CSV table of C-alpha atoms in Angstrom, one decimal:
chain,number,residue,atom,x,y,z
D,1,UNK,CA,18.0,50.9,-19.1
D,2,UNK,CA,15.2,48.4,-19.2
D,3,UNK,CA,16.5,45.7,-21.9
D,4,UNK,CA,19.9,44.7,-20.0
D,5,UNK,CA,18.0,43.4,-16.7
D,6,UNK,CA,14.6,42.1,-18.1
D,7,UNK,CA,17.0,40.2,-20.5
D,8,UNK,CA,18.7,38.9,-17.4
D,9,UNK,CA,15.4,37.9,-16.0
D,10,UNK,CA,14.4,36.7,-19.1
D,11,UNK,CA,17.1,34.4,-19.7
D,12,UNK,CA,16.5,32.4,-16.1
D,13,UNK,CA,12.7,32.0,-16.7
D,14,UNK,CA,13.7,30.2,-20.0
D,15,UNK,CA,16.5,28.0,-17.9
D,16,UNK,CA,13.9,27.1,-15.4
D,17,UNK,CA,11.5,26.1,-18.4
D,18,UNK,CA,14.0,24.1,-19.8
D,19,UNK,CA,14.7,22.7,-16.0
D,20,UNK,CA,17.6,24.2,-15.0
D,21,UNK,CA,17.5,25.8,-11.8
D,22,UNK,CA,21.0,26.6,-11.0
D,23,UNK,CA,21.2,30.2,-12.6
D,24,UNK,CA,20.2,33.6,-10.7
D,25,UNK,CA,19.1,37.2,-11.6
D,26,UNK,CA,21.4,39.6,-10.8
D,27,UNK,CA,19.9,42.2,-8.7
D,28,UNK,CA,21.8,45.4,-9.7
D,29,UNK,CA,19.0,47.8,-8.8
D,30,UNK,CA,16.5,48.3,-5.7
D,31,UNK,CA,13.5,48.8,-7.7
D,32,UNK,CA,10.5,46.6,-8.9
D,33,UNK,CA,12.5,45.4,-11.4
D,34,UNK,CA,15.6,44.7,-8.7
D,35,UNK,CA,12.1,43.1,-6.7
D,36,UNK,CA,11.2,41.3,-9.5
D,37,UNK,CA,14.8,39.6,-9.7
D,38,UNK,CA,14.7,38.2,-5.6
D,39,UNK,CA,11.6,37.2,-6.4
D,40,UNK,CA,12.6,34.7,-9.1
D,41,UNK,CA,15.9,33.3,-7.2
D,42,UNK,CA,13.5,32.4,-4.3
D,43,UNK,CA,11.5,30.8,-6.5
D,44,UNK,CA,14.3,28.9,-8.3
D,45,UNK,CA,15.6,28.1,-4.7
D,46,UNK,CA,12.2,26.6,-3.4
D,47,UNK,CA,12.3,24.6,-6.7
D,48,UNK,CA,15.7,23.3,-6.3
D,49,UNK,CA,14.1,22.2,-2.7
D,50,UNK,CA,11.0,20.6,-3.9
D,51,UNK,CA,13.0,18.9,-7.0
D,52,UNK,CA,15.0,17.1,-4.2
D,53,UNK,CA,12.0,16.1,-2.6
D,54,UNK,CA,10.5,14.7,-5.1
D,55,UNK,CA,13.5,12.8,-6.1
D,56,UNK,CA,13.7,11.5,-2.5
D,57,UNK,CA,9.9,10.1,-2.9
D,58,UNK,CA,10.5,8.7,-6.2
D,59,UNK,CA,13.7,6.8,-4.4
D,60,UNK,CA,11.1,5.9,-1.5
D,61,UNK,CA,8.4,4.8,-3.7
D,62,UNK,CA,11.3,2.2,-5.3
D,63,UNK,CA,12.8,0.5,-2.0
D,64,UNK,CA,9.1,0.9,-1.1
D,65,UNK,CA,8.1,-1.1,-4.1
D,66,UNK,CA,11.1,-3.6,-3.9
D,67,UNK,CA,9.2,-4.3,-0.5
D,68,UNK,CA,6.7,-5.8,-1.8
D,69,UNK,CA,6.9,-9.3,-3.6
D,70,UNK,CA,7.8,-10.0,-6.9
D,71,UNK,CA,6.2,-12.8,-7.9
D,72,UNK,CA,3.7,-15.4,-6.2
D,73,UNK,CA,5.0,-18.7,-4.6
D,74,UNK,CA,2.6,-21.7,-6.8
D,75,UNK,CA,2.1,-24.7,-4.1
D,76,UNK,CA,0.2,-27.6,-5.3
D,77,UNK,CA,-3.3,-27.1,-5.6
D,78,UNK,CA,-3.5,-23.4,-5.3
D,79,UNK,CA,-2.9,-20.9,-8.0
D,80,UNK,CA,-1.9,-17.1,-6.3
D,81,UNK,CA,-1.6,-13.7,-7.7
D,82,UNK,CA,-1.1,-10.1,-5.9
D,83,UNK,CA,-0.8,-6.6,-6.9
D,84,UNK,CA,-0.4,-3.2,-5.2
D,85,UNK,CA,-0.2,0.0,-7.6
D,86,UNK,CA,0.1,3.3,-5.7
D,87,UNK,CA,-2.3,6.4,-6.2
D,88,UNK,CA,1.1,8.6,-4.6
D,89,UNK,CA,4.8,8.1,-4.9
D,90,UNK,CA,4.2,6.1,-1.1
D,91,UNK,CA,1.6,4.4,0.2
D,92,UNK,CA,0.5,2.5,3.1
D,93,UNK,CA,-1.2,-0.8,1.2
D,94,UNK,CA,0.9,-3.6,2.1
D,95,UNK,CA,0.5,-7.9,1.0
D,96,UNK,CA,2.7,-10.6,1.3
D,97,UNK,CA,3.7,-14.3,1.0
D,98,UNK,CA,4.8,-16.0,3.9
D,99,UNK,CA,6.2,-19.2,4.9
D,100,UNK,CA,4.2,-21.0,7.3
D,101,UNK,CA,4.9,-24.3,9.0
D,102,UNK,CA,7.6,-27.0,7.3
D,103,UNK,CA,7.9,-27.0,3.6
D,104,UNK,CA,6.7,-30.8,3.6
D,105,UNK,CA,3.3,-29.1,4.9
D,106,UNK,CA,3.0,-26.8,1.8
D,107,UNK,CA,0.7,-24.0,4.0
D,108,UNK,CA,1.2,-20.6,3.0
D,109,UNK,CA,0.3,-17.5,4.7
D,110,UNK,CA,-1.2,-14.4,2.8
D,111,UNK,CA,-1.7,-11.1,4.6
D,112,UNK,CA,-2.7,-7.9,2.9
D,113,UNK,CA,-2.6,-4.7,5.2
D,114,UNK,CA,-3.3,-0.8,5.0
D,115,UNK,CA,-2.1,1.7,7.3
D,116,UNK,CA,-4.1,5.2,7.8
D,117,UNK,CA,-3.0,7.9,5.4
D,118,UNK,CA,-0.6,8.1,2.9
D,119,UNK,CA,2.9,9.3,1.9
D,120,UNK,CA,6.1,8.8,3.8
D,121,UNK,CA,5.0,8.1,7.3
D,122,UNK,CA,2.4,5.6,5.7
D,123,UNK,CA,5.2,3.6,3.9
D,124,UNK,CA,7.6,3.7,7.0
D,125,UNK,CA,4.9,1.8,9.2
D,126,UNK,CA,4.6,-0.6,6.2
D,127,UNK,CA,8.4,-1.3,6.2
D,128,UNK,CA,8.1,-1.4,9.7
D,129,UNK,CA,4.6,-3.7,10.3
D,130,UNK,CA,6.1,-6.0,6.9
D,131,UNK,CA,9.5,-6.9,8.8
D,132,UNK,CA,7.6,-7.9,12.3
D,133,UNK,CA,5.2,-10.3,9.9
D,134,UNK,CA,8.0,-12.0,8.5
D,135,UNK,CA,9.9,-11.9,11.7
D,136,UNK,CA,7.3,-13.4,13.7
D,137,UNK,CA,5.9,-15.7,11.0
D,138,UNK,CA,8.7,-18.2,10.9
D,139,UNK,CA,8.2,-18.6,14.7
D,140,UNK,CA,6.1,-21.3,16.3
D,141,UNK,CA,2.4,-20.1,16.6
D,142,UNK,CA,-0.9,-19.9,15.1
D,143,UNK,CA,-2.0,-16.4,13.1
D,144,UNK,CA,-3.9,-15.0,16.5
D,145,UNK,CA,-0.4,-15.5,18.0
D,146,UNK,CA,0.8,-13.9,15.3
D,147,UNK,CA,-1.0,-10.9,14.9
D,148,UNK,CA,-1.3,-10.2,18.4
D,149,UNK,CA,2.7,-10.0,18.8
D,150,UNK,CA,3.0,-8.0,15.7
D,151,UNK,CA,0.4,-6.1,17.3
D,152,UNK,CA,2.3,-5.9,20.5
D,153,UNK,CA,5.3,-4.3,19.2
D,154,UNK,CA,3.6,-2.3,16.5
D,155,UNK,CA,1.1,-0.4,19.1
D,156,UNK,CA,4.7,0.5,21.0
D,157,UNK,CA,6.2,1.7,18.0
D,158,UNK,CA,3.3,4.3,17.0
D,159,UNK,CA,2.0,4.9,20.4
D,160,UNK,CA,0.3,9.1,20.7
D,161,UNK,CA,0.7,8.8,17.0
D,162,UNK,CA,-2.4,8.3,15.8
D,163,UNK,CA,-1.5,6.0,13.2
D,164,UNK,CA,-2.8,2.4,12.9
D,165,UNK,CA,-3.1,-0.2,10.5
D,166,UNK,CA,-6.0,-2.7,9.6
D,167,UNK,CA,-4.6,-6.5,8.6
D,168,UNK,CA,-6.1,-9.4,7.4
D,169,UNK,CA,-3.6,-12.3,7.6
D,170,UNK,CA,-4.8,-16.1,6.0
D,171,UNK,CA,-3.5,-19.6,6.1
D,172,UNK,CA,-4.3,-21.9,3.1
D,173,UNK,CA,-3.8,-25.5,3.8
D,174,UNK,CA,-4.3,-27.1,0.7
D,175,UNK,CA,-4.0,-30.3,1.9
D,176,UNK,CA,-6.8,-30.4,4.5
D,177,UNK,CA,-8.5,-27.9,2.3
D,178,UNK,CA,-8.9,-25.7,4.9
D,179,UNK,CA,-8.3,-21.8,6.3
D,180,UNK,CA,-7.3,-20.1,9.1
D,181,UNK,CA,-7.2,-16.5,9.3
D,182,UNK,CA,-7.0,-13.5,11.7
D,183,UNK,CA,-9.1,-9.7,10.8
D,184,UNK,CA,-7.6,-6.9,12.7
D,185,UNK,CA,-10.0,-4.6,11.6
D,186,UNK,CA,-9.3,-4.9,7.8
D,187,UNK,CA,-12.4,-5.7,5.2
D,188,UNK,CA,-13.2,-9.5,5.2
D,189,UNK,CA,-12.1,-11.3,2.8
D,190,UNK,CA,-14.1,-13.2,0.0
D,191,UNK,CA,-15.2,-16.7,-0.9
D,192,UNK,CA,-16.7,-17.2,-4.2
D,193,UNK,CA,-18.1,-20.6,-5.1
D,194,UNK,CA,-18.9,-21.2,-9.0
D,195,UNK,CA,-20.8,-23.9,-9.1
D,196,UNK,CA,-23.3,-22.7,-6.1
D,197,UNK,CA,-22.6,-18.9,-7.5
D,198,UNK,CA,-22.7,-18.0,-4.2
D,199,UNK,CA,-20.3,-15.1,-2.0
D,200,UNK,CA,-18.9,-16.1,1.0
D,201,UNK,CA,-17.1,-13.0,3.5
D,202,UNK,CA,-14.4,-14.4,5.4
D,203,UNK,CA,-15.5,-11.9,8.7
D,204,UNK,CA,-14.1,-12.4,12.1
D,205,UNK,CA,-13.7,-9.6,15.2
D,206,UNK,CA,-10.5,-7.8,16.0
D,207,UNK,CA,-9.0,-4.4,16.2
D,208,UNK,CA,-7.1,-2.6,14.4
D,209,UNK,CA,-3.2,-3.1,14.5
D,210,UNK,CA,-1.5,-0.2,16.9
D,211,UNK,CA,-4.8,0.6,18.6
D,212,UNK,CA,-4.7,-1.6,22.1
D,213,UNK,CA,-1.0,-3.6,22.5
D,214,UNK,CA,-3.2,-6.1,24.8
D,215,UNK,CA,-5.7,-6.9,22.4
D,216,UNK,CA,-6.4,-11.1,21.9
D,217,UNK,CA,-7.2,-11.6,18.7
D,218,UNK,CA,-9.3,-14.5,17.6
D,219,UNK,CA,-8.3,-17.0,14.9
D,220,UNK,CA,-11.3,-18.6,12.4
D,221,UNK,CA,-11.7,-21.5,11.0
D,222,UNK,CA,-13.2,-22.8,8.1
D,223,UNK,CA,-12.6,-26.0,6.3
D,224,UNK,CA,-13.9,-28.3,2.9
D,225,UNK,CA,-12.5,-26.0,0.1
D,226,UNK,CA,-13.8,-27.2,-3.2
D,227,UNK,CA,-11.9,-26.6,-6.7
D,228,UNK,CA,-12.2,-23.5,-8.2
D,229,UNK,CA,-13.3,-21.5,-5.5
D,230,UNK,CA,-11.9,-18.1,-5.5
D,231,UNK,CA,-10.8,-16.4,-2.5
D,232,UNK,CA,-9.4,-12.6,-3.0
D,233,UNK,CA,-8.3,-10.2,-0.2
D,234,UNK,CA,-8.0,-6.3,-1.3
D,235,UNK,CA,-8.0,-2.7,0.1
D,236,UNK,CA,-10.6,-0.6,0.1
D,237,UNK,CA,-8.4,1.1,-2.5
D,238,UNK,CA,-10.1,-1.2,-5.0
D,239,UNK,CA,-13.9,-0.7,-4.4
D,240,UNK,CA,-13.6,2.6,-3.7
D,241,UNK,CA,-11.5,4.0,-6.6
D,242,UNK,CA,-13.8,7.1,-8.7
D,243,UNK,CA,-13.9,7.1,-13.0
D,244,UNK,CA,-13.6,10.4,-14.2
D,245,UNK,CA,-16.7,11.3,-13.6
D,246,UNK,CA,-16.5,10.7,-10.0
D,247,UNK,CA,-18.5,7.3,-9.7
D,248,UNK,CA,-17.4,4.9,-7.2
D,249,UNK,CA,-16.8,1.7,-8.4
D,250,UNK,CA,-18.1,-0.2,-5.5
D,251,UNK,CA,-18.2,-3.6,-4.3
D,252,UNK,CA,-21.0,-5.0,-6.7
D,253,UNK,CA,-19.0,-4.3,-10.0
D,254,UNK,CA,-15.9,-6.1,-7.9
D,255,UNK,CA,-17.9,-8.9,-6.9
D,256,UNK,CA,-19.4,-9.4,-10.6
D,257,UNK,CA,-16.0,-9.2,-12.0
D,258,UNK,CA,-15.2,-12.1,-9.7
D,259,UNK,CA,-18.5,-13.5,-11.0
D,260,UNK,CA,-17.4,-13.8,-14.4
D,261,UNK,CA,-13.6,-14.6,-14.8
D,262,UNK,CA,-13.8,-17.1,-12.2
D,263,UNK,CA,-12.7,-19.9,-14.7
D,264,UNK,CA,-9.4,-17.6,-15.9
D,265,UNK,CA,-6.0,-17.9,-13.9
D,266,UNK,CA,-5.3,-15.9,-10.7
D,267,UNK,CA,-3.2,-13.5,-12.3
């Protein structure tokens, strides 16, 4: 009486531990062991469910990814390098390469971003915020005009929300050795001169993207670049990453790595 159905329920547990979720327990009784049985095709159900879900993210973390550039443009005189690598399947950090001005001018524009949160509504204001950039970027206009009509259209978008997005967008002229950049709230970015071994923030005033549509943001300025000075923009996602016993790496140890491979190559 006992072996036929426990066999039965036996026989689906090993399926799903093998990953196959499509077979049932028949119920034949309306006992424990007949409760035991609806108990297991609910569970194989909700695991059929969350198996789709999953496969969903990993398909969102891989347009998500394909978002994001593949390799970094090499004008005269500069040598650039970016990466983003995801603590979830989706995220909300977000950096770029963008074309700035006539070709003859060789400017290029670098912005690094990082919406609030994580996971799918995260990476659908990334898409969303990454597509106005480039949009608005090959328009006439400085970065303040820049930013401010992302942030225009972007504040609209996630209005009652609650979800923002800090930005820090930068123009490199190599030519005048010079930079212009915009900080809508995101952490400044940072100048490192070898030869004086000295840090330089690149700070500046401005909200958050998607917090105030009328907000003026305020372009800075900063000129006489030398060889070999280092600028990198990050996330907090850097500085504030934990070892395994829970220690914060922190903005020292990123700094000091900057400190001593500022000869090697950007990459």
């Amino acid at each position: 009486n006992l072996r036929r159905p426990f066999g039965d329920v036996i026989e689906v547990l090993q399926s799903v531990r093998s990953g196959r979720l499509d077979l049932r327990v028949s119920v034949r009784s309306n006992d424990e062991i007949g409760y035991v049985g609806d108990v297991i095709n609910e569970m194989t159900v909700g695991l059929r469910e969350r198996e789709k879900m999953r496969q969903s993210l990993e398909l969102a973390r891989e347009v998500q990814q394909n978002l994001l550039p593949r390799g970094a443009p090499q004008p005269a005189g500069l040598d650039i390098a970016g990466r983003s690598i995801y603590c979830d399947q989706t995220g909300g950090d977000y950096f770029d390469f963008l074309e700035v001005g006539a070709p003859v001018d060789n400017k290029i524009g670098l912005v690094v971003g990082d919406v609030s949160g994580h996971g799918v509504p995260s990476a659908l204001l990334m898409a969303t915020a990454r597509a106005l950039m480039r949009q608005r970027s090959l328009l006439p206009g400085g970065p303040a005009q820049v930013v401010g009509d992302v942030n225009m259209h972007l504040s609209r978008d996630v209005e009652d929300s609650g979800q923002f997005m800090t930005l820090f967008y930068l123009v490199i002229d190599p030519v005048q050795r010079s930079l212009k950049w915009v900080r809508a709230g995101h952490e400044p970015g940072v100048l490192y001169d070898p030869l004086r071994d000295v840090f330089e923030e690149l700070r500046g005033s401005g909200v958050a993207l998607g917090v105030d549509e009328n907000w003026q943001y305020r372009e800075e300025y900063r000129s006489g670049l030398l060889n070999g000075q280092v600028i990198l923009i990050g996330t907090d996602g850097i500085w504030e990453s934990r070892n395994s016993e829970g220690r914060m790496f922190g903005k020292d140890a990123l700094l000091d790595l900057i400190r001593k491979n500022a000869a090697y190559s950007a990459e």
